[in-house]
Every structure is written in structure tokens, then in C-alpha cells.
Amino acid sequence: MTPTDAHGNLRTGTRRRHRGKQISLHSAFLVVLAALLLLAPSAVAGPPPASAAAAPVAAATPKVLATFPLGKALSNAVVSPDGRRLYVTDVLAFDFLTHMYSGGVHVVDTASRRVLASINVGNGPCDIILNRAGTLAYVLNCMGNTISVVDLRSRSVVRTLDVPSGPSQMVLNAAETVLYVATNGMTVGLVILDVKTGRIIANIPAGWDPETVSVNAAETTAYTVNVADGQLTVIDLRARRVQSVIDVGQFAYGVTVNPAGTRAYINGFDSVIVVNLSTQKVVAQIPLTAIVAGRVHLNRAGTLGFSIAGHDGKAPAGGILHVIDLASNTVVGTAPVCFLGNPMAFEPSGQRAYIPCGNTLGGTVNFVQMPQK
């Protein structure tokens, strides 16, 4: 696992990207998604499917403990190793009409939930990773095609790394020497970036429009999903080439690999697709309430998965947090939460998580008690 994620996820979340003045496929998807959820709930979701509506057990039911306003379109978040700070990226921190910048990374005191500072980074910050010590943040600027390296003690950018156009998500390796960046601009694929020098070590083609990347614990294999192709691309990181391509049968956005490296969980249009990585076959499809974005997040033990889908017809413009038992591939608990994408940031204990979301009207963060197993 990476130094900043003790929940079976080498990294990820919802991303927005920009190519010049053109809105990306993912950004357009989120805009349309938000409009559908707000204006026509009956058009995108009815009652939950039978298998997704299994009666939740008490221990598997999340509970929203608090909600607080923050920024605008919140795209991702991470909690410091000591649990005292929450860092949240705001993809709309730069106002194109006024040309004013309001800070792309909001620093929140987790005890008081008060904003301590907002750090100016690049254009369209969409992903954030901390180093093991919690002293540096790597902020992916999807609209600016850069990575801002932020000193969290001085709360200032100390380096800027260039990446190919269309970056959407990144993973930091355990040694903190390499960043794996999913890109879908002029150069489509997986970029391997040397953190110290900023040099691109390799650029591996990985299908059409790879939005997210997950790396196994041994760091021998990377997995990307191709949105329109509905494919999971398996990449050999030692040979730096595509090893195989797995057809998952539908729209695919986010990918997460379990700690054992035996299963991949892929967020499809309205379900989570489970792939056996040994046989490279789809072994299950877990229906959720409606449109799904982002990726599945895992608990520390790798026994529970968490995914946010669109509303169930009862909470317009909202989302439903699903708790998935990974042994049976069934939904065992749900809770209403905010929704625009699927970022989640866990406390070090894994017992509570922050769910940021928002749009041009303003951002919101849910603070949620997470089930344990």
C-alpha cells in the first residue's frame, strides 16, 4: 500500500480534467450526472435492485456524524497521518470569470472542522497524496497538466512537475520515488514519473481514456480502466508494457485492487464489477442504486468495500453510500450522503471518513462513522 492509504487502496478518487478550453469527457459526465440527479431523479433511478436492497445489519450501517460547508467543487481529500488535518482539493478554486484564485487545497482542522488555510496550487487540482511523514503533498492539477509539490509546514508550493496532457489520477509508490499517473490527453496511458528529477521514466499506452490506476502491493502490476471501451488493462511494471486486456462488458470508471492482489473492483455505470485477477474473468456484478462514479474504497482488512452511487429516488441530488461485504459480494448497509463523484478520505484508524463533494454553488463535506468488520 502507499504511505497515505491504509485501507487497501494504493490511491485514487473522482477526477476532473481539461484540455485547453475543451471540457473533458469525465467533466462533462459529472455535469450531466449532476443535472440528471437534480432535475430528473425518476429518469435515472428507481427503487434499489433487490440484491442491493438487502436488509443492512446494524454493524454495517454508516452514520453521518456531521456536515460542514467548504469551498466549491471538492474533488478529492486526504487525512494527515496523525489525523489532525484534512486536506481537500477544490477543482474550481480558480474563477475563470474574475481570474481570482481562492486556493486549490483547503487545510481543515479535524477537531474544530475550521479552515486553517487555503493553498494556491495549479489549475484544476483533482487528486492529492501525502508522503509517509505527512510533510509533503503531491497535488495533481488536471487542468494545468502539472503536479504541485507542497511543503505542508510552510503551506507553499516548493516544486512543480510537468505531466502529459489529460492527467486524471495518480499513485505514489511505497518508496516515495515514483508516481504512476493515468493520462488521457494527447498521450493516452500510464506515465511513470521520477519524483526526485521530475523526469518521465516511461509512458505506457493503456487503451482509450484511462481515468484511474491501481497498483498491487508488490508494485509489479498496474491496472487501468478505459471508460468507453469497458476494459481493464493489466500492465507489467517491470517490463513496462501491457500484459493483457480484460473486457468487463460495460462502461468502467474506477478500479481498486484488494490487498492480496487477487480481485479488482471496478465501478461500472450502476454496479461494481468484480474481476478475478488470476483467471482474468468477471466473477460478480454487484448492483447499486443508480449511477456510480469514482472507485471502490476498501477497509483496512480488505473485507468491506465502500462505494457511492446516485440517489435511490428518495434523496434527490444526493447519493447513497453502499457498504459491500466482499466475501459474499453483497450490499450489507447504506446511508444517504452528498454526491458528485466518489472521493473518500479515511482517518488513520479507518473508523471514520470524510466525503467531500460540491459544485459551483458550494462544497460540502460529510463526516461519517464507518462500519467495521
XYZ file of N, CA, C and O in Angstrom, residues 61-230:
680
model
N -23.968 -0.405 9.016
C -24.670 0.801 8.605
C -23.839 2.040 8.917
O -23.574 2.329 10.085
N -23.413 2.791 7.887
C -22.667 4.028 8.145
C -23.586 5.080 8.771
O -24.808 5.025 8.611
N -23.000 6.048 9.440
C -23.788 7.108 10.055
C -23.089 8.451 9.845
O -21.915 8.597 10.188
N -23.803 9.398 9.256
C -23.255 10.736 9.069
C -23.269 11.456 10.407
O -24.326 11.698 10.995
N -22.079 11.789 10.918
C -21.953 12.425 12.230
C -22.046 13.938 12.148
O -22.514 14.590 13.082
N -21.588 14.501 11.031
C -21.596 15.957 10.868
C -21.467 16.301 9.396
O -20.975 15.506 8.592
N -21.915 17.502 9.050
C -21.776 18.034 7.693
C -21.340 19.486 7.802
O -21.896 20.237 8.607
N -20.336 19.864 7.014
C -19.888 21.256 7.080
C -19.563 21.781 5.681
O -19.139 21.030 4.806
N -19.776 23.092 5.443
C -19.516 23.685 4.131
C -18.025 23.898 3.908
O -17.272 24.149 4.860
N -17.603 23.795 2.640
C -16.196 24.008 2.330
C -16.036 24.226 0.832
O -16.461 23.397 0.029
N -15.426 25.342 0.439
C -15.039 25.573 -0.949
C -16.165 25.459 -1.948
O -17.322 25.796 -1.680
N -15.809 24.944 -3.144
C -16.767 24.825 -4.249
C -16.875 23.371 -4.698
O -17.516 22.563 -4.052
N -16.242 23.052 -5.817
C -16.320 21.697 -6.362
C -15.178 20.867 -5.791
O -14.080 20.830 -6.341
N -15.423 20.208 -4.690
C -14.386 19.450 -3.995
C -14.150 18.135 -4.733
O -15.067 17.365 -4.954
N -12.903 17.891 -5.093
C -12.601 16.777 -5.987
C -11.928 15.601 -5.301
O -12.059 14.465 -5.755
N -11.201 15.849 -4.208
C -10.540 14.750 -3.509
C -10.085 15.214 -2.139
O -10.140 16.415 -1.835
N -9.625 14.277 -1.322
C -9.221 14.624 0.039
C -8.306 13.561 0.607
O -8.304 12.419 0.148
N -7.551 13.954 1.623
C -6.695 13.008 2.340
C -6.518 13.535 3.762
O -6.528 14.753 3.996
N -6.392 12.616 4.722
C -6.189 12.973 6.126
C -4.722 12.772 6.470
O -4.083 11.815 6.013
N -4.164 13.660 7.271
C -2.764 13.558 7.673
C -2.548 12.295 8.510
O -3.487 11.779 9.129
N -1.315 11.782 8.548
C -1.035 10.548 9.306
C -1.402 10.633 10.781
O -1.756 9.623 11.388
N -1.344 11.834 11.376
C -1.713 11.969 12.787
C -3.203 12.250 12.974
O -3.684 12.366 14.113
N -3.933 12.375 11.875
C -5.374 12.590 11.938
C -5.810 13.996 12.279
O -7.011 14.264 12.402
N -4.871 14.930 12.416
C -5.217 16.278 12.865
C -5.633 17.211 11.739
O -6.262 18.240 11.997
N -5.263 16.879 10.501
C -5.549 17.778 9.381
C -6.247 17.010 8.254
O -5.919 15.860 7.971
N -7.170 17.706 7.610
C -7.822 17.212 6.403
C -7.449 18.147 5.268
O -7.616 19.361 5.373
N -6.936 17.580 4.185
C -6.557 18.371 3.016
C -7.525 18.032 1.882
O -7.661 16.863 1.502
N -8.199 19.054 1.353
C -9.241 18.849 0.351
C -8.932 19.679 -0.885
O -8.712 20.895 -0.802
N -8.919 19.021 -2.058
C -8.689 19.742 -3.312
C -9.996 20.304 -3.843
O -11.049 19.683 -3.744
N -9.894 21.497 -4.423
C -11.058 22.208 -4.959
C -10.787 22.508 -6.423
O -9.989 23.373 -6.767
N -11.446 21.766 -7.308
C -11.148 21.869 -8.731
C -11.579 23.209 -9.322
O -11.087 23.620 -10.381
N -12.475 23.936 -8.642
C -12.943 25.231 -9.137
C -12.418 26.387 -8.295
O -13.061 27.430 -8.201
N -11.248 26.204 -7.707
C -10.675 27.278 -6.894
C -10.348 28.506 -7.741
O -10.423 29.635 -7.276
N -9.970 28.277 -9.022
C -9.683 29.386 -9.926
C -10.968 29.786 -10.639
O -11.634 28.957 -11.256
N -11.334 31.060 -10.541
C -12.540 31.586 -11.181
C -12.163 32.169 -12.532
O -11.470 33.185 -12.610
N -12.615 31.536 -13.626
C -12.254 31.994 -14.960
C -12.898 33.331 -15.317
O -12.432 34.030 -16.212
N -13.972 33.708 -14.625
C -14.630 34.977 -14.913
C -13.903 36.147 -14.259
O -13.684 37.195 -14.880
N -13.503 35.970 -13.002
C -12.832 37.057 -12.278
C -11.318 36.920 -12.293
O -10.611 37.851 -11.933
N -10.831 35.744 -12.728
C -9.394 35.433 -12.723
C -8.806 35.542 -11.314
O -7.635 35.885 -11.134
N -9.638 35.244 -10.322
C -9.196 35.231 -8.936
C -8.992 33.786 -8.489
O -9.735 32.892 -8.884
N -7.995 33.571 -7.638
C -7.671 32.226 -7.153
C -7.937 32.167 -5.658
O -7.437 32.997 -4.898
N -8.758 31.202 -5.235
C -9.152 31.127 -3.834
C -8.502 29.972 -3.082
O -8.915 29.646 -1.977
N -7.483 29.363 -3.694
C -6.775 28.276 -3.032
C -7.271 26.927 -3.477
O -8.453 26.604 -3.320
N -6.381 26.110 -4.013
C -6.789 24.822 -4.557
C -6.774 23.687 -3.564
O -7.346 22.628 -3.813
N -6.106 23.904 -2.395
C -6.096 22.878 -1.346
C -6.520 23.541 -0.035
O -5.845 24.433 0.466
N -7.659 23.109 0.491
C -8.156 23.650 1.760
C -7.597 22.806 2.903
O -7.678 21.577 2.877
N -7.041 23.476 3.901
C -6.479 22.809 5.079
C -7.475 22.960 6.220
O -7.778 24.067 6.654
N -7.987 21.834 6.705
C -9.048 21.846 7.718
C -8.541 21.198 9.000
O -7.942 20.116 8.970
N -8.781 21.862 10.130
C -8.504 21.269 11.436
C -9.609 20.265 11.729
O -10.797 20.621 11.772
N -9.259 18.988 11.918
C -10.286 17.963 12.051
C -11.036 18.038 13.382
O -12.179 17.575 13.471
N -10.422 18.633 14.413
C -11.088 18.733 15.713
C -12.203 19.772 15.686
O -13.321 19.521 16.145
N -11.903 20.931 15.094
C -12.885 22.020 15.070
C -13.622 22.116 13.734
O -14.614 22.824 13.634
N -13.114 21.406 12.718
C -13.616 21.479 11.330
C -13.549 22.904 10.799
O -14.362 23.337 9.980
N -12.560 23.633 11.248
C -12.337 25.006 10.810
C -11.254 25.042 9.739
O -10.259 24.315 9.847
N -11.435 25.875 8.717
C -10.434 26.022 7.661
C -9.274 26.852 8.185
O -9.453 28.009 8.589
N -8.084 26.259 8.195
C -6.897 26.950 8.701
C -6.212 27.746 7.604
O -5.611 28.790 7.870
N -6.289 27.252 6.374
C -5.625 27.914 5.250
C -6.125 27.310 3.952
O -6.699 26.217 3.937
N -5.907 28.031 2.875
C -6.149 27.515 1.530
C -4.892 27.781 0.723
O -4.416 28.919 0.657
N -4.336 26.729 0.145
C -3.038 26.816 -0.533
C -3.245 26.902 -2.038
O -3.922 26.060 -2.637
N -2.663 27.918 -2.655
C -2.720 28.047 -4.106
C -1.780 27.039 -4.748
O -0.586 27.001 -4.451
N -2.331 26.224 -5.612
C -1.507 25.259 -6.351
C -1.680 25.535 -7.843
O -1.645 26.672 -8.262
N -1.856 24.485 -8.660
C -2.035 24.693 -10.090
C -3.501 24.788 -10.479
O -4.385 24.914 -9.632
N -3.757 24.682 -11.774
C -5.100 24.845 -12.303
C -5.859 23.514 -12.267
O -5.413 22.520 -12.818
N -7.009 23.521 -11.606
C -7.849 22.328 -11.563
C -7.307 21.202 -10.723
O -7.234 20.062 -11.191
N -6.940 21.435 -9.456
C -6.430 20.340 -8.617
C -7.493 19.265 -8.423
O -8.620 19.561 -8.027
N -7.136 18.020 -8.701
C -8.140 16.953 -8.705
C -7.733 15.732 -7.896
O -8.569 14.868 -7.640
N -6.476 15.628 -7.493
C -6.035 14.473 -6.718
C -4.932 14.924 -5.776
O -4.185 15.869 -6.085
N -4.827 14.275 -4.634
C -3.813 14.654 -3.641
C -3.339 13.412 -2.898
O -4.128 12.538 -2.548
N -2.022 13.336 -2.689
C -1.388 12.247 -1.959
C -0.391 12.858 -0.979
O 0.303 13.820 -1.323
N -0.291 12.300 0.215
C 0.715 12.739 1.177
C 1.850 11.726 1.250
O 1.640 10.531 1.013
N 3.041 12.217 1.591
C 4.131 11.278 1.857
C 3.919 10.630 3.224
O 3.017 11.009 3.983
N 4.735 9.643 3.540
C 4.554 8.873 4.773
C 4.643 9.757 6.021
O 3.901 9.552 6.987
N 5.526 10.731 5.992
C 5.721 11.600 7.153
C 4.636 12.658 7.288
O 4.514 13.294 8.347
N 3.868 12.865 6.237
C 2.832 13.891 6.268
C 3.380 15.293 6.146
O 2.722 16.270 6.523
N 4.578 15.416 5.592
C 5.203 16.735 5.445
C 5.082 17.301 4.033
O 5.227 18.503 3.834
N 4.844 16.426 3.059
C 4.714 16.855 1.669
C 3.392 16.364 1.093
O 2.926 15.269 1.421
N 2.810 17.185 0.231
C 1.627 16.773 -0.517
C 1.939 16.862 -2.000
O 2.606 17.800 -2.453
N 1.494 15.868 -2.742
C 1.584 15.888 -4.202
C 0.171 16.145 -4.723
O -0.741 15.353 -4.475
N 0.010 17.260 -5.411
C -1.312 17.669 -5.884
C -1.326 17.626 -7.408
O -0.549 18.328 -8.069
N -2.196 16.796 -7.954
C -2.327 16.675 -9.405
C -3.279 17.745 -9.904
O -4.432 17.828 -9.464
N -2.791 18.582 -10.820
C -3.593 19.654 -11.393
C -4.070 19.223 -12.783
O -3.339 19.308 -13.764
N -5.307 18.718 -12.830
C -5.797 18.083 -14.052
C -5.998 19.063 -15.194
O -5.909 18.689 -16.366
N -6.290 20.325 -14.884
C -6.473 21.315 -15.936
C -5.166 22.000 -16.321
O -5.083 22.661 -17.343
N -4.153 21.846 -15.498
C -2.884 22.513 -15.772
C -1.784 21.589 -16.224
O -0.682 22.035 -16.555
N -2.050 20.264 -16.183
C -1.060 19.263 -16.600
C 0.233 19.358 -15.792
O 1.336 19.296 -16.343
N 0.077 19.528 -14.486
C 1.232 19.616 -13.598
C 0.928 18.900 -12.286
O -0.220 18.594 -11.974
N 1.995 18.663 -11.519
C 1.878 18.186 -10.143
C 2.574 19.207 -9.251
O 3.758 19.512 -9.443
N 1.837 19.760 -8.298
C 2.420 20.701 -7.336
C 2.905 19.927 -6.123
O 2.148 19.148 -5.528
N 4.169 20.118 -5.763
C 4.719 19.528 -4.549
C 4.631 20.589 -3.454
O 5.233 21.661 -3.568
N 3.855 20.307 -2.416
C 3.551 21.303 -1.384
C 4.223 20.935 -0.075
O 4.084 19.799 0.410
N 4.972 21.887 0.489
C 5.522 21.736 1.827
C 4.392 22.070 2.799
O 3.944 23.225 2.865
N 3.925 21.102 3.552
C 2.760 21.312 4.397
C 3.088 22.083 5.678
O 2.187 22.571 6.361
N 4.370 22.196 5.984
C 4.749 23.006 7.140
C 4.666 24.494 6.811
O 4.136 25.283 7.587
N 5.189 24.862 5.643
C 5.118 26.259 5.225
C 3.869 26.558 4.413
O 3.561 27.704 4.129
N 3.163 25.487 4.011
C 1.948 25.596 3.197
C 2.209 26.382 1.913
O 1.496 27.323 1.564
N 3.262 25.944 1.237
C 3.643 26.604 -0.012
C 4.131 25.567 -1.016
O 4.629 24.501 -0.642
N 4.001 25.886 -2.308
C 4.479 25.012 -3.374
C 5.989 25.159 -3.489
O 6.501 26.267 -3.648
N 6.712 24.044 -3.405
C 8.169 24.094 -3.456
C 8.715 23.570 -4.786
O 9.850 23.857 -5.140
N 7.899 22.795 -5.508
C 8.306 22.289 -6.819
C 7.069 22.092 -7.680
O 5.967 21.876 -7.163
N 7.274 22.160 -8.991
C 6.191 21.865 -9.933
C 6.722 20.885 -10.966
O 7.737 21.137 -11.612
N 6.018 19.757 -11.099
C 6.415 18.719 -12.046
C 5.449 18.724 -13.223
O 4.235 18.823 -13.035
N 5.980 18.632 -14.429
C 5.137 18.589 -15.626
C 4.718 17.162 -15.938
O 5.506 16.217 -15.783
N 3.480 17.005 -16.387
C 2.986 15.708 -16.837
C 2.307 15.897 -18.188
O 1.922 17.014 -18.544
N 2.150 14.831 -18.979
C 1.452 14.945 -20.259
C 0.013 15.414 -20.070
O -0.541 15.356 -18.969
N -0.605 15.869 -21.132
C -1.951 16.426 -21.054
C -2.968 15.368 -20.646
O -2.814 14.183 -20.918
N -4.011 15.843 -19.973
C -5.099 14.964 -19.567
C -4.824 14.078 -18.381
O -5.353 12.965 -18.322
N -4.033 14.504 -17.380
C -3.842 13.638 -16.208
C -5.147 13.551 -15.423
O -5.912 14.520 -15.366
N -5.407 12.395 -14.815
C -6.680 12.259 -14.098
C -6.529 11.666 -12.697
O -7.382 11.887 -11.850
N -5.473 10.901 -12.449
C -5.293 10.308 -11.123
C -3.878 9.770 -11.000
O -3.218 9.504 -12.010
N -3.381 9.652 -9.757
C -2.000 9.206 -9.576
C -1.872 8.306 -8.360
O -2.709 8.303 -7.455
N -0.783 7.545 -8.356
C -0.417 6.654 -7.253
C 1.044 6.911 -6.905
O 1.886 7.016 -7.804
N 1.355 7.038 -5.625
C 2.733 7.170 -5.150
C 3.205 5.814 -4.660
O 2.519 5.156 -3.869
N 4.390 5.396 -5.121
C 4.881 4.079 -4.685
C 5.329 4.117 -3.224
O 5.498 5.189 -2.629
N 5.531 2.961 -2.634
C 5.848 2.871 -1.208
C 7.176 3.524 -0.860
O 7.355 4.058 0.236
N 8.131 3.491 -1.782
C 9.438 4.103 -1.539
C 9.413 5.616 -1.739
O 10.413 6.295 -1.475
N 8.286 6.136 -2.216
C 8.099 7.575 -2.450
C 9.073 8.113 -3.486
O 9.508 9.259 -3.419
N 9.403 7.295 -4.466
C 10.344 7.702 -5.519
C 9.685 7.840 -6.884
O 10.239 8.484 -7.767
N 8.507 7.239 -7.041
C 7.861 7.184 -8.352
C 6.373 7.510 -8.212
O 5.717 7.072 -7.259
N 5.868 8.267 -9.179
C 4.432 8.498 -9.286
C 3.927 7.815 -10.551
O 4.534 7.950 -11.621
N 2.836 7.075 -10.410
C 2.159 6.491 -11.564
C 0.953 7.376 -11.873
O 0.078 7.555 -11.016
N 0.900 7.939 -13.078
C -0.139 8.914 -13.426
C -0.950 8.416 -14.617
O -0.391 8.136 -15.684
N -2.258 8.304 -14.433
C -3.149 7.964 -15.543
C -3.389 9.223 -16.363
O -3.725 10.280 -15.814
N -3.180 9.143 -17.678
C -3.367 10.306 -18.550
C -4.242 9.923 -19.742
O -4.224 8.795 -20.206
N -4.985 10.905 -20.242
C -5.875 10.631 -21.358
C -5.984 11.815 -22.316
O -7.029 12.064 -22.895
N -4.883 12.549 -22.473
C -4.854 13.656 -23.413
C -4.212 13.222 -24.710
O -4.548 12.198 -25.302
N -3.239 14.008 -25.195
C -2.538 13.655 -26.425
C -1.775 12.344 -26.255
O -1.642 11.549 -27.176
N -1.254 12.140 -25.030
C -0.586 10.881 -24.709
C -1.501 10.081 -23.794
O -1.759 10.471 -22.664
N -2.026 8.980 -24.296
C -3.004 8.210 -23.546
C -2.321 7.001 -22.918
O -1.713 6.200 -23.616
N -2.421 6.886 -21.598
C -1.840 5.718 -20.969
C -1.402 5.964 -19.553
O -1.933 6.827 -18.856
N -0.407 5.214 -19.137
C 0.143 5.302 -17.790
C 1.540 5.899 -17.858
O 2.429 5.357 -18.516
N 1.728 7.019 -17.178
C 3.021 7.693 -17.127
C 3.714 7.345 -15.816
O 3.101 7.415 -14.745
N 4.980 6.960 -15.894
C 5.788 6.691 -14.702
C 6.756 7.860 -14.550
O 7.580 8.120 -15.424
N 6.643 8.561 -13.434
C 7.373 9.815 -13.221
C 8.336 9.679 -12.054
O 7.950 9.242 -10.962
N 9.591 10.057 -12.262
C 10.593 10.077 -11.200
C 10.338 11.306 -10.327
O 10.390 12.437 -10.805
N 10.035 11.080 -9.052
C 9.658 12.176 -8.164
C 10.820 13.149 -7.936
O 10.634 14.364 -7.887
N 12.024 12.621 -7.797
C 13.183 13.467 -7.483
C 13.573 14.364 -8.646
O 13.815 15.566 -8.468
N 13.622 13.809 -9.845
C 14.093 14.583 -11.001
C 12.955 15.194 -11.815
O 13.183 16.122 -12.591
N 11.739 14.664 -11.644
C 10.625 15.123 -12.465
C 10.649 14.546 -13.864
O 9.829 14.916 -14.714
N 11.565 13.620 -14.120
C 11.708 13.035 -15.458
C 10.699 11.915 -15.670
O 10.420 11.132 -14.772
N 10.147 11.851 -16.875
C 9.250 10.762 -17.228
C 10.093 9.531 -17.555
O 10.876 9.527 -18.499
N 9.932 8.484 -16.756
C 10.704 7.258 -16.940
C 10.119 6.414 -18.055
O 10.844 5.797 -18.841
N 8.786 6.365 -18.102
C 8.119 5.556 -19.126
C 6.732 6.112 -19.380
O 6.134 6.757 -18.507
N 6.244 5.867 -20.583
C 4.872 6.229 -20.946
C 4.270 5.015 -21.638
O 4.631 4.696 -22.766
N 3.368 4.341 -20.954
C 2.856 3.058 -21.434
C 1.438 3.237 -21.987
O 0.524 3.585 -21.230
N 1.200 3.021 -23.271
C -0.163 3.104 -23.818
C -1.083 2.133 -23.092
O -0.706 0.988 -22.833
N -2.282 2.600 -22.756
C -3.163 1.749 -21.941
C -4.621 1.884 -22.358
O -5.502 2.092 -21.523
N -4.899 1.811 -23.645
C -6.278 1.859 -24.106
C -6.810 3.267 -24.196
O -6.092 4.252 -24.007
N -8.103 3.362 -24.498
C -8.707 4.675 -24.710
C -9.282 5.232 -23.421
O -10.105 4.616 -22.770
N -8.829 6.429 -23.041
C -9.357 7.190 -21.908
C -9.217 6.485 -20.562
O -10.202 6.281 -19.842
N -8.006 6.122 -20.166
C -7.823 5.561 -18.814
C -7.953 6.657 -17.761
O -7.183 7.606 -17.745
N -8.943 6.538 -16.891
C -9.213 7.578 -15.902
C -8.565 7.305 -14.553
O -8.220 8.221 -13.841
N -8.449 6.037 -14.183
C -7.911 5.713 -12.870
C -6.883 4.596 -12.972
O -6.859 3.839 -13.944
N -6.037 4.509 -11.946
C -4.999 3.485 -11.913
C -4.909 2.920 -10.503
O -5.091 3.640 -9.509
N -4.666 1.619 -10.409
C -4.417 0.968 -9.130
C -3.193 0.080 -9.303
O -2.987 -0.501 -10.374
N -2.367 -0.006 -8.255
C -1.132 -0.781 -8.313
C -1.173 -1.828 -7.200
O -1.580 -1.529 -6.070
N -0.750 -3.057 -7.505
C -0.760 -4.093 -6.469
C 0.307 -3.807 -5.412
O 1.212 -2.987 -5.618
N 0.201 -4.465 -4.273
C 1.096 -4.186 -3.146
C 2.554 -4.464 -3.464
O 3.455 -3.791 -2.955
N 2.812 -5.445 -4.314
C 4.186 -5.781 -4.693
C 4.760 -4.806 -5.709
O 5.960 -4.838 -6.001
N 3.902 -3.931 -6.242
C 4.292 -2.942 -7.248
C 4.873 -3.593 -8.501
O 5.779 -3.058 -9.132
N 4.309 -4.725 -8.855
C 4.725 -5.404 -10.081
C 3.715 -5.231 -11.203
O 4.052 -5.401 -12.375
N 2.477 -4.874 -10.839
C 1.408 -4.780 -11.818
C 0.547 -3.550 -11.559
O 0.210 -3.259 -10.401
N 0.203 -2.856 -12.623
C -0.733 -1.737 -12.540
C -1.978 -2.080 -13.337
O -1.930 -2.851 -14.306
N -3.097 -1.490 -12.921
C -4.380 -1.731 -13.589
C -5.027 -0.393 -13.906
O -5.122 0.478 -13.038
N -5.448 -0.220 -15.149
C -6.203 0.970 -15.522
C -7.515 0.530 -16.162
O -7.606 -0.564 -16.725
N -8.529 1.377 -16.053
C -9.790 1.082 -16.726
C -10.027 2.117 -17.813
O -9.708 3.290 -17.646
N -10.556 1.663 -18.927
C -10.810 2.521 -20.074
C -12.312 2.775 -20.176
O -13.096 1.847 -20.399
N -12.693 4.029 -19.982
C -14.091 4.393 -19.798
C -14.995 3.870 -20.908
O -15.913 3.090 -20.680
N -14.757 4.298 -22.135
C -15.674 3.962 -23.223
C -15.508 2.534 -23.705
O -16.466 1.909 -24.162
N -14.302 1.995 -23.613
C -14.061 0.633 -24.095
C -14.619 -0.429 -23.152
O -14.819 -1.578 -23.551
N -14.831 -0.056 -21.886
C -15.283 -1.045 -20.916
C -14.259 -2.130 -20.702
O -14.588 -3.317 -20.645
